[in-house]
Coordinates of C-alpha atoms and ligand atoms in Angstrom, one line a residue:
X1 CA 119.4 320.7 294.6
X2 CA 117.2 323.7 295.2
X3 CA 114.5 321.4 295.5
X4 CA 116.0 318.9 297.9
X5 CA 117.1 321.5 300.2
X6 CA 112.9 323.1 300.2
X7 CA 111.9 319.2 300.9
X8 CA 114.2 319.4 303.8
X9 CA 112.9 322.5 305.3
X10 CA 109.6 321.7 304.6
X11 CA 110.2 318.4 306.4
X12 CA 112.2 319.9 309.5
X13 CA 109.5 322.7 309.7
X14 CA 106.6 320.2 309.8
X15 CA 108.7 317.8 312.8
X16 CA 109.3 321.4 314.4
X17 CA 105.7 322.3 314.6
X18 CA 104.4 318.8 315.7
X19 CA 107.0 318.4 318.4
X20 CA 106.0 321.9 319.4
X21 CA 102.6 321.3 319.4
X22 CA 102.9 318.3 321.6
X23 CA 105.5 320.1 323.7
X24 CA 102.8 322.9 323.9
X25 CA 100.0 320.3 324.9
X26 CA 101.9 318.6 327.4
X27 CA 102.9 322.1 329.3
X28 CA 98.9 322.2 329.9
X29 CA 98.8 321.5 333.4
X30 CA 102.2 323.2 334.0
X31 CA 100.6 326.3 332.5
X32 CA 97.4 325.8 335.1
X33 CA 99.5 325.3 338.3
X34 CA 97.7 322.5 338.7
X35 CA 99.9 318.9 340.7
X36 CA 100.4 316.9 337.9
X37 CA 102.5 313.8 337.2
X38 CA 105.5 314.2 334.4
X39 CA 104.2 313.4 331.4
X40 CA 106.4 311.5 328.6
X41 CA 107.2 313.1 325.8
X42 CA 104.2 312.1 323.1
X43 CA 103.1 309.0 325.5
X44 CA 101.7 311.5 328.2
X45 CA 101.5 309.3 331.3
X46 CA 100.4 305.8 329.2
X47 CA 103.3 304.4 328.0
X48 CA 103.4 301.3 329.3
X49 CA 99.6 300.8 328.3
X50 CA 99.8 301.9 325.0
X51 CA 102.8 299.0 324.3
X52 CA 100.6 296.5 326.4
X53 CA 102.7 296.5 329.5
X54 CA 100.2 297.3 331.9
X55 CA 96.1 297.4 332.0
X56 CA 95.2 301.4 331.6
X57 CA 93.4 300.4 335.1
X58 CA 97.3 300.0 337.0
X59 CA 98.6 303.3 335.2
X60 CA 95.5 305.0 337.0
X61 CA 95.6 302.9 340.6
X62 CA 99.4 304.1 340.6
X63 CA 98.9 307.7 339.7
X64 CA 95.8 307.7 342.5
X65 CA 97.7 306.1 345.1
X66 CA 100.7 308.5 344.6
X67 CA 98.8 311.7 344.9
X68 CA 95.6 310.9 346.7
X69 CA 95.0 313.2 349.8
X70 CA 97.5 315.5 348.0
X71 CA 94.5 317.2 346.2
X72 CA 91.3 316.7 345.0
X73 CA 92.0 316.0 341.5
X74 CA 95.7 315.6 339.6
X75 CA 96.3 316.3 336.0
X76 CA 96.9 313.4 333.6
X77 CA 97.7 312.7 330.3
X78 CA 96.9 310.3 328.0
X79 CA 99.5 310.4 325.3
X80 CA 98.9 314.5 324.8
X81 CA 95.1 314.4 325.6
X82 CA 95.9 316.0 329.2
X83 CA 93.0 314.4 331.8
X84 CA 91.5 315.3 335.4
X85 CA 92.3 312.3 337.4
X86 CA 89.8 312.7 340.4
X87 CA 90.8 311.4 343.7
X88 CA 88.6 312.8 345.9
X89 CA 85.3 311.3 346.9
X90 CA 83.4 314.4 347.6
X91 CA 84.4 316.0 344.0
X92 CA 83.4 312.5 342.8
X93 CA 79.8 313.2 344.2
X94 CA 79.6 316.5 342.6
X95 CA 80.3 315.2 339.2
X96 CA 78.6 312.1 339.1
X97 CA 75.2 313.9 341.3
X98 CA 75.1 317.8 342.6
X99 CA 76.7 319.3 339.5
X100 CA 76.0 316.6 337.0
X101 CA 74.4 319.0 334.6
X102 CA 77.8 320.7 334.4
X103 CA 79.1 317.2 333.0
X104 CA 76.2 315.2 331.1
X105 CA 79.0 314.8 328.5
X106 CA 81.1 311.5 327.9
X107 CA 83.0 313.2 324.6
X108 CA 82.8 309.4 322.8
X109 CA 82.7 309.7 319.1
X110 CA 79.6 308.9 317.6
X111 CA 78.3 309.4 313.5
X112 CA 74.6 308.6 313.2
X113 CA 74.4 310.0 309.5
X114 CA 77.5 307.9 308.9
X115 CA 77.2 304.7 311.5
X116 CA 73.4 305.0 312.2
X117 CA 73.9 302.5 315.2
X118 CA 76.4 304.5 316.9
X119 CA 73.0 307.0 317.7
X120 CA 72.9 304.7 321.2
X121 CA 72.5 306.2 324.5
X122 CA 76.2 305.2 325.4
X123 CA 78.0 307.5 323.1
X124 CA 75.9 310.1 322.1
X125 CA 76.0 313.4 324.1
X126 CA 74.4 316.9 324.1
X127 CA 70.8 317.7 323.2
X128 CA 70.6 313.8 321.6
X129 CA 71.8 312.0 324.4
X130 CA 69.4 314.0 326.6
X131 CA 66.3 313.1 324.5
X132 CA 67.1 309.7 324.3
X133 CA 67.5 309.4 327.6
X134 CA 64.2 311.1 328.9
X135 CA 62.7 307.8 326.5
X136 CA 65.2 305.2 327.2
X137 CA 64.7 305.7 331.5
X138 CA 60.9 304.4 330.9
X139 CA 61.6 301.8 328.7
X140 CA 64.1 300.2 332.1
X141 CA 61.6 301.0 334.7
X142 CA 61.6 298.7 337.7
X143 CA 58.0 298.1 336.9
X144 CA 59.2 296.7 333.1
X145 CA 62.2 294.5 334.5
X146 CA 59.9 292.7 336.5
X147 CA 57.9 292.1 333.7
X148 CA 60.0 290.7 331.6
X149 CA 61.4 288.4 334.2
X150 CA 59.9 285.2 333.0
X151 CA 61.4 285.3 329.5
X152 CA 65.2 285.5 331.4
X153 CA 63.7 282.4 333.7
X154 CA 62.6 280.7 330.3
X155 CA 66.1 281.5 329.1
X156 CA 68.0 280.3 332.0
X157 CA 65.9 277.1 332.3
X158 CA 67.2 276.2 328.8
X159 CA 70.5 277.3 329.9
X160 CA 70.9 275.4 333.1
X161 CA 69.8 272.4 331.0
X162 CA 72.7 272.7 328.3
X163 CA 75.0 272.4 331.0
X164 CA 74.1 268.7 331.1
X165 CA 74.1 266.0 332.9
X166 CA 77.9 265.0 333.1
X167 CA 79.2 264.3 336.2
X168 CA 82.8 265.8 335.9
X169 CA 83.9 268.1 333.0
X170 CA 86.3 270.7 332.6
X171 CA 84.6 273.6 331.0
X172 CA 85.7 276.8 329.3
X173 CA 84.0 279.5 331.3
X174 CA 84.1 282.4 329.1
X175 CA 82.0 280.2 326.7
X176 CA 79.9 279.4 329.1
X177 CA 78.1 282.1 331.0
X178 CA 78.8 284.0 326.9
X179 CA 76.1 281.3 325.7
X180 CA 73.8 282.5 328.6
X181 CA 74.2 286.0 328.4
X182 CA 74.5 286.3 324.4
X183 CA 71.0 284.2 324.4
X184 CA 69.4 287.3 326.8
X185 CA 71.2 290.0 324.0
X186 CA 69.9 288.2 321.2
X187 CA 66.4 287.1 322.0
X188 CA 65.3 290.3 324.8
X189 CA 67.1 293.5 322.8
X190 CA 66.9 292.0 319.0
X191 CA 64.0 289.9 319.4
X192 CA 66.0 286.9 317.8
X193 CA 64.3 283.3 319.0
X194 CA 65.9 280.6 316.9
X195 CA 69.6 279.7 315.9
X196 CA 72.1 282.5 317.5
X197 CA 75.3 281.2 315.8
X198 CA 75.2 284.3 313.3
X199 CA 74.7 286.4 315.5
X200 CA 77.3 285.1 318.3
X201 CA 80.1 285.5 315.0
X202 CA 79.1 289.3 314.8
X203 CA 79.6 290.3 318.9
X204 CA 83.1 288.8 318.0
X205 CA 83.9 290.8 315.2
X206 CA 82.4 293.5 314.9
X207 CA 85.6 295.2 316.6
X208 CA 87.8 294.0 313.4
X209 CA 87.7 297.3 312.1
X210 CA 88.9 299.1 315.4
X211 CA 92.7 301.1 315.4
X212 CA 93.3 302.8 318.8
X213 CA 95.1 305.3 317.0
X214 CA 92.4 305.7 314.4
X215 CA 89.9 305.8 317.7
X216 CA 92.2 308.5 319.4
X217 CA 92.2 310.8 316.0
X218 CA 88.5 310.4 316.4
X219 CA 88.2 311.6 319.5
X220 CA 90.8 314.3 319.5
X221 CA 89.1 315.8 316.2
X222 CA 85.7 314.5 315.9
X223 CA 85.2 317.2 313.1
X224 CA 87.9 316.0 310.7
X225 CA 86.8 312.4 311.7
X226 CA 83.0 313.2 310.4
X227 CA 84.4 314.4 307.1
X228 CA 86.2 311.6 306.8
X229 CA 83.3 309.5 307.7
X230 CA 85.3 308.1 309.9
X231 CA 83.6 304.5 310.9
X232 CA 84.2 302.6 314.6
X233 CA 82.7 299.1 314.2
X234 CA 82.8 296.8 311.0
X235 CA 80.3 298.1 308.6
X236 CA 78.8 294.0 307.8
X237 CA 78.6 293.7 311.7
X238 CA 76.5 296.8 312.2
X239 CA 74.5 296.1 309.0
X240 CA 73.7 292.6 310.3
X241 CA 72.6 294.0 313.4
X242 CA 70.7 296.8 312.1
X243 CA 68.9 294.5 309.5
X244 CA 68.2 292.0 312.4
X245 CA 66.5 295.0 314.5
X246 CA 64.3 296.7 311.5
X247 CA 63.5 292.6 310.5
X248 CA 61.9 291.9 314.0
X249 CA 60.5 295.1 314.9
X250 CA 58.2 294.8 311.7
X251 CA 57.9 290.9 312.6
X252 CA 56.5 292.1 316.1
X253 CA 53.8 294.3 314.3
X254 CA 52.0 291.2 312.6
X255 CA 51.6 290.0 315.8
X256 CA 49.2 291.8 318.2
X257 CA 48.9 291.3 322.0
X258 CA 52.0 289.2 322.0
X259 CA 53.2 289.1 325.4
X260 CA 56.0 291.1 327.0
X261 CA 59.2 289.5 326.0
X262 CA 61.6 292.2 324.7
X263 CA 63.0 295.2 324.8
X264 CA 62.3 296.5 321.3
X265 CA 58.7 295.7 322.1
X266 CA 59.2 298.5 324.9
X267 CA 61.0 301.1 323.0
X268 CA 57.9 300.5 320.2
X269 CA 55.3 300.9 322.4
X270 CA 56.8 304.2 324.4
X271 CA 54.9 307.2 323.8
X272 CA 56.5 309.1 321.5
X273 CA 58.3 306.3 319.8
X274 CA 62.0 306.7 318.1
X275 CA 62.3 305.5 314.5
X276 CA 63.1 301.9 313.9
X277 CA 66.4 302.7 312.8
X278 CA 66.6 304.7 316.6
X279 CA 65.7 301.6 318.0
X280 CA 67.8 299.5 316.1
X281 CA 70.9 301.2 317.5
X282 CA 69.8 301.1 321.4
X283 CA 69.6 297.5 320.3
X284 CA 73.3 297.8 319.8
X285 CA 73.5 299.4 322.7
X286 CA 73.2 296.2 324.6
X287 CA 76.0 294.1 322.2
X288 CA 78.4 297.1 322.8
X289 CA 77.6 298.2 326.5
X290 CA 76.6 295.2 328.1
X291 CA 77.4 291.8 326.6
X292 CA 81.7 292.1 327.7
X293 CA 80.7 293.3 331.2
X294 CA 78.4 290.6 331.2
X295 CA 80.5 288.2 330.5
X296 CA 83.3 288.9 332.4
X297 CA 81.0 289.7 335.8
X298 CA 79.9 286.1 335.4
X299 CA 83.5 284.5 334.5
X300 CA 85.0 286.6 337.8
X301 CA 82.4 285.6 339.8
X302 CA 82.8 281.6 338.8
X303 CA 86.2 282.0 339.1
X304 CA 86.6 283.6 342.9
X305 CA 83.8 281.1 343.7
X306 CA 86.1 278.3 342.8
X307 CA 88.7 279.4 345.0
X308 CA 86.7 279.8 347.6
X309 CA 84.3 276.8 348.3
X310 CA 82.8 277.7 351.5
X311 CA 81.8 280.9 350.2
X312 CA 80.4 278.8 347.3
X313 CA 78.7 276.2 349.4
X314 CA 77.1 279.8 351.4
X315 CA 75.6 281.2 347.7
X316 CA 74.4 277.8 347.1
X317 CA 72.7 276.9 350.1
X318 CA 70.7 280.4 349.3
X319 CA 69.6 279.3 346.5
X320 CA 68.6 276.4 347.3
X321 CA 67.0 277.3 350.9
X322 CA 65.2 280.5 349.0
X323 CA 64.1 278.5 345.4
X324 CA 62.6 275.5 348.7
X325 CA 60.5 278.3 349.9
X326 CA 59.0 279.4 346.9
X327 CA 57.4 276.4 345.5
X328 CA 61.2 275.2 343.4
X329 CA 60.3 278.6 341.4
X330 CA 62.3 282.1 340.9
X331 CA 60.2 284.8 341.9
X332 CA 60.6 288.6 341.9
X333 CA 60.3 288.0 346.3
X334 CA 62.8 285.4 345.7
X335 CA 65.5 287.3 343.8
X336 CA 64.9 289.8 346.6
X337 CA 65.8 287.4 349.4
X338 CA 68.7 286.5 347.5
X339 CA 71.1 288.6 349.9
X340 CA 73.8 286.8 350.3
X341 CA 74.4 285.8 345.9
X342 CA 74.0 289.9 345.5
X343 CA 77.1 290.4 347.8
X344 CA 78.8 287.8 346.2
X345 CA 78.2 290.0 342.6
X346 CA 78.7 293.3 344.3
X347 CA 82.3 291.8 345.9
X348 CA 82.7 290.5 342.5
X349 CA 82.5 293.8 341.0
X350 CA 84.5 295.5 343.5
X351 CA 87.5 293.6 342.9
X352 CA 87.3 293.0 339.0
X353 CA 85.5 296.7 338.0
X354 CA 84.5 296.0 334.6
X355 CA 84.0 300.0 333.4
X356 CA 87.1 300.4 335.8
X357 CA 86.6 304.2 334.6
X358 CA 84.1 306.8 334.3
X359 CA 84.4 309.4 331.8
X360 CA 82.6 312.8 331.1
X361 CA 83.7 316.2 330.0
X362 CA 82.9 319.5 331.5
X363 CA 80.1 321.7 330.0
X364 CA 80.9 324.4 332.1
X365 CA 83.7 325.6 333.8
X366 CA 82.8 324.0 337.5
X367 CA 84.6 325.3 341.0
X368 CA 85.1 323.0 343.7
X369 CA 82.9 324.6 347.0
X370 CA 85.4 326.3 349.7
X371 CA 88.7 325.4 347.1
X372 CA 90.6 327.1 344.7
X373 CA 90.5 324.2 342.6
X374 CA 88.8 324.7 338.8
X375 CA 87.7 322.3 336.2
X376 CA 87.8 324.5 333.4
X377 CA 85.2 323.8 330.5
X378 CA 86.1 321.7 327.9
X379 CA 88.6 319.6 330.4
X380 CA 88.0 315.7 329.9
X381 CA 87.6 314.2 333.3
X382 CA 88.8 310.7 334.6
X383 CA 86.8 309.0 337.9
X384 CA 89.2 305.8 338.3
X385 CA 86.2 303.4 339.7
X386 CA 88.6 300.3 339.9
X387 CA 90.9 302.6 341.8
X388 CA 88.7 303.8 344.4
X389 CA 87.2 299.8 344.7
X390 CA 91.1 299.1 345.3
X391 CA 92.0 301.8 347.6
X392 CA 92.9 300.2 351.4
X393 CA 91.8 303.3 353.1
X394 CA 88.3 302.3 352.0
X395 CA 89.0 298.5 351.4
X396 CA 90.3 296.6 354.1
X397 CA 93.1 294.2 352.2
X398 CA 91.4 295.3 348.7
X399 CA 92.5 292.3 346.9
X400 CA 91.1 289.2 349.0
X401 CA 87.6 288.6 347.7
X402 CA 85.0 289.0 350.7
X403 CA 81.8 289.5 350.2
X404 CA 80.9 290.4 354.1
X405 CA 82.2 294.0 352.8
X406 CA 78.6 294.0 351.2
X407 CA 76.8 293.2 354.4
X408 CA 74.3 296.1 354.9
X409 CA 76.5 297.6 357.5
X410 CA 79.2 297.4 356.4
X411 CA 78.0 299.5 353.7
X412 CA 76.6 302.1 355.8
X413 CA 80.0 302.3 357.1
X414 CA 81.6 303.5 354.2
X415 CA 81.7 306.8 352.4
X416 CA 79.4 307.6 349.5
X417 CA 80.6 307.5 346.1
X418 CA 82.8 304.5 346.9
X419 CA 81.2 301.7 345.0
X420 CA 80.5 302.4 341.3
X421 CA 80.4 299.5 339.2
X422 CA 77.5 301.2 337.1
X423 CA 78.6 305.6 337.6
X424 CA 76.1 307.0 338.9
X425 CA 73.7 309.8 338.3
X426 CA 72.5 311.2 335.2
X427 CA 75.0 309.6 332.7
X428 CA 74.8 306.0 335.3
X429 CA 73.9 302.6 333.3
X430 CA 70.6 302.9 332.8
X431 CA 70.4 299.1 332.5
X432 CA 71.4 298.4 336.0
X433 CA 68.5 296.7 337.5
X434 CA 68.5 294.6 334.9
X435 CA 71.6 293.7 334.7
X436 CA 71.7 292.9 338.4
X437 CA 68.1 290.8 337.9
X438 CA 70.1 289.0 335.0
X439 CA 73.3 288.3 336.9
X440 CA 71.5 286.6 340.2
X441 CA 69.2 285.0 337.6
X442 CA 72.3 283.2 335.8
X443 CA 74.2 282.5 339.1
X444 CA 71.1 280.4 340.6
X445 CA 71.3 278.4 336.8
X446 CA 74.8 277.9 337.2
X447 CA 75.4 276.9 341.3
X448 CA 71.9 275.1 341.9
X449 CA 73.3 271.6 340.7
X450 CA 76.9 272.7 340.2
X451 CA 80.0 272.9 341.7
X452 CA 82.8 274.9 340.1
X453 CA 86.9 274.2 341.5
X454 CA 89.9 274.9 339.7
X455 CA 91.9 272.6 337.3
X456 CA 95.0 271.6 336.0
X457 CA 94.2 274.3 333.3
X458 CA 92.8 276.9 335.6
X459 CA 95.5 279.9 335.6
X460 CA 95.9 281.3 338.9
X461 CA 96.3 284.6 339.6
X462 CA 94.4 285.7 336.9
X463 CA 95.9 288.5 334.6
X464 CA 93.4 291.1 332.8
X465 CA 94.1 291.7 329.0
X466 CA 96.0 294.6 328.6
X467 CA 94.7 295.5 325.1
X468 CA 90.9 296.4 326.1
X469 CA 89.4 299.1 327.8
X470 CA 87.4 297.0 329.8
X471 CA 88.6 294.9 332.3
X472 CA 88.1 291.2 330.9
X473 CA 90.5 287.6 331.6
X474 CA 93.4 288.0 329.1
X475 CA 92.9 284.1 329.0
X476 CA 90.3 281.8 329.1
X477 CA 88.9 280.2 332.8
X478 CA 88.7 276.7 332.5
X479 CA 87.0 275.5 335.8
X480 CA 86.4 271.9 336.7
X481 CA 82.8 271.6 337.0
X482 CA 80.6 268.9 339.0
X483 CA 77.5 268.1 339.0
X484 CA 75.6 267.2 342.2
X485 CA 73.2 264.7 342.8
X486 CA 70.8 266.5 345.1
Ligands
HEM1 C1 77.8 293.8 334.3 C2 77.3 294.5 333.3 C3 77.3 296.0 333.2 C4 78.1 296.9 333.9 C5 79.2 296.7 335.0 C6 77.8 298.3 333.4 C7 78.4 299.4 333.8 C8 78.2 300.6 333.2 C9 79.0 301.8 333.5 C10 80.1 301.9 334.5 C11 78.5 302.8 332.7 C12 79.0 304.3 332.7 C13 78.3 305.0 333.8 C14 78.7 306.4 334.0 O1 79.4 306.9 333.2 O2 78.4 306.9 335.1 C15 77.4 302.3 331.9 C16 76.7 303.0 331.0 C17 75.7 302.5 330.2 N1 75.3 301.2 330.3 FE1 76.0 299.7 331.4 N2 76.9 298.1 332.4 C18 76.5 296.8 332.3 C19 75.6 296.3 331.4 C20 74.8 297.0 330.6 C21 73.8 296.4 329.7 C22 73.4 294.9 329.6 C23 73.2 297.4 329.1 C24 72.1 297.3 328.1 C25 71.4 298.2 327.5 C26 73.9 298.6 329.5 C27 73.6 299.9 329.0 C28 74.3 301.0 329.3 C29 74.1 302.3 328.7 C30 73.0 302.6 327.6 C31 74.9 303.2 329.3 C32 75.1 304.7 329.0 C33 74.0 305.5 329.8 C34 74.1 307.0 329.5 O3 75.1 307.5 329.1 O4 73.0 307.6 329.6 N3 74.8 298.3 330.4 N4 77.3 300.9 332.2

């Protein structure tokens, strides 16, 4: 009996000093006098996402629209994480630019003793992330993408040709611009040239091992998650890409004066090289920062393209008129000329963000110039990107798709800070040019001889999956797709 009744203390003591812990957690903003938005108990200010209600993107857009103008940032909490929400342009800018040394950190969870690949630029911080960086901004200098633009051009050759010559088919996007953009992963950041099948089944799974709450305990108590030796990807996935890596880096080494073609022929050749297992995990880098977005830049862009044919018929004739005056070839000039597509990507962007956040975490305590407000160190901070590219104050009618918002004065026009697809600053994506060379360089493989409308299958309006972080289709775009004779 004695027993039973110490079991039921015990137990009522240990639900006392969680629910005061979270109750103590959830006063944090309270406690700062800082405007905040009632959080739930245990579920913060995310229920709805958590359950799969609602993208993590709408719970941020609402919060922003509420209490934008109100001040320049509001608290926030996810579950009893509490969050600065930013809403202020200007505070953006310091972040992101003036005061960006007081916030070069991102607080992801990253083990390179225990998950060597996790040592990538994205999620390391500190001292690491710094020295990887310093390497890493070389290795994507303008002067190296435009080097290794013939290898995409080789890649999209093949590619336009695999879309064959049918005249009318009904194609699964996603798959689509995924066999493009997996074949640039696999051959320019791993070095891979023949059969991809293996490694296409890896940048599908190697998730499988992922619990948000698991995730969330990491990043709430990174120490107790290292003794644990806590793991975020599949260890066979990160094995396979690891051994892939270290297998074609020492490949590359038997072969002398071998053209540019990669990017692990770049990180090898820097001055003070990383080790292969270094290099190995900015390989990974590309699978886990840049193949989703990727993907889902392309399927957008397809998709709003569909729906609107004159627009279509505008990016096409481009591409057309522009490859006429250079010979039938993409060059560097060419992609340069190729105003009209980069609107297209950049409206694209705007409207379906695919980072539709920015994180980082204060170093030091940081006060807003001519405010009382104070971003204390330590605080996590939240710039809503998808938000701000939705906000009608800034975006005329934000949801129609126009890409005249991307006409060069239209952009000088708005405020700065108010178009992030790739953050900005210190901690932006370092892979940006690239990614935008890439991106044109698929779209002219996919409109030259194409035309893309929607189909019976073809779900319109087009809902984001709720589950990921990123924002992605929750189904597959089919799209008719027709192939023209001239
Ligand atoms: C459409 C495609 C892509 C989009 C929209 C995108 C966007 C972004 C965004 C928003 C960030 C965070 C920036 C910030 O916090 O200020 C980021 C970081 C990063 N991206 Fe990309 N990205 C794309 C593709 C890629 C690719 C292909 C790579 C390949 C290497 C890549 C590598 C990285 C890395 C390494 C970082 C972390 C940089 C750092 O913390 O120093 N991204 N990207």
């Amino acid at each position: 009996m004695e027993l039973l009744h110490r079991a039921v203390l015990t137990a009522l003591g240990a639900v006392s000093l969680v629910y005061a812990l979270v109750k103590i957690s959830l006063g944090y903003w309270k406690r700062r006098g800082i405007l905040h938005e009632k959080p739930k108990f245990f579920w913060g200010n995310i229920k709805g996402v958590v359950t799969g209600k609602r993208h993590l993107q709408d719970a941020l857009q609402a919060i922003y629209a509420e209490y934008k103008g109100r001040a320049p940032f509001v608290g926030f909490f996810a579950c009893i994480k509490p969050f600065v929400l930013v809403l202020d342009l200007e505070l953006v800018r310091h972040i992101l630019v003036t005061h960006a040394g007081n916030f070069t950190t991102r607080g992801l969870y990253s083990t390179a003793s225990v998950e060597p690949l996790s040592g990538n630029l994205l999620q390391l911080d500190g001292h690491k992330w710094r020295a990887l960086h310093a390497q890493s901004a070389g290795v994507f200098s303008a002067a190296n993408i435009n080097k290794l633009l013939p290898r995409l051009l080789q890649i999209s050759r093949g590619f336009q040709s695999s879309l064959g010559k049918q005249r009318l088919q009904t194609l699964n996007i996603n798959e689509l611009v995924d066999s493009y953009n997996l074949e640039v992963v696999a051959s320019m950041a791993f070095g891979l040239t023949v059969d991809h099948t293996e490694f296409r089944r890896w940048t599908q799974t190697y998730w499988s091992n992922f619990s948000l709450w698991r995730a969330y305990l990491a990043l709430e108590f990174p120490l107790l998650a290292r003794v644990l030796r806590h793991q975020s990807y599949d260890k066979a996935a990160t094995d396979y890409f690891q051994k892939v890596a270290l297998r074609q880096l020492q490949e590359q080494r038997k072969r002398d004066r071998q053209p540019l073609q990669t990017f692990l022929q770049l990180y090898s050749r820097m001055e003070q090289p990383l080790d292969d297992v270094q290099i190995a995990a900015q390989a990974f880098g590309f699978v886990l920062a840049g193949l989703v977005p990727l993907n889902a830049t392309l399927s957008f862009c397809l998709y709003e393209l569909a729906q609107h044919p004159e627009l279509q018929e505008r990016v096409r004739a481009e591409i057309r008129g522009t490859l006429q005056q250079h010979d039938g070839q993409l060059t560097q000039e060419g992609l340069k000329e190729l105003l009209y597509t980069k609107q297209v990507l950049n409206e694209t962007l705007r409207l379906h963000t695919p980072y539709p956040l920015l994180l980082r975490r204060a170093t030091k305590e940081f006060e807003l110039p001519g405010s009382v407000f104070v971003i204390a160190r330590g605080n996590n901070v939240i710039i809503p990107t998808a938000a701000i590219h939705r906000d009608p104050a800034i975006y005329d009618e934000p949801l129609r798709f126009d890409p005249d918002r991307f006409e060069a004065e239209a952009r000088r026009k708005r405020p700065a800070m108010s178009f992030l697809p790739f953050g900005d600053g210190l901690r932006g994506c370092i892979a940006a040019q690239f990614v935008e060379q890439e991106l044109l360089v698929g779209l002219v493989a996919l409109l030259q001889h194409h035309r893309y409308a929607p189909c019976a299958k073809t779900e319109i309006p087009l809902k984001y999956d709720n589950g990921r972080l990123l924002l992605m289709p929750k189904t597959e775009i089919y799209l008719s797709v027709e192939r023209m004779d001239n």
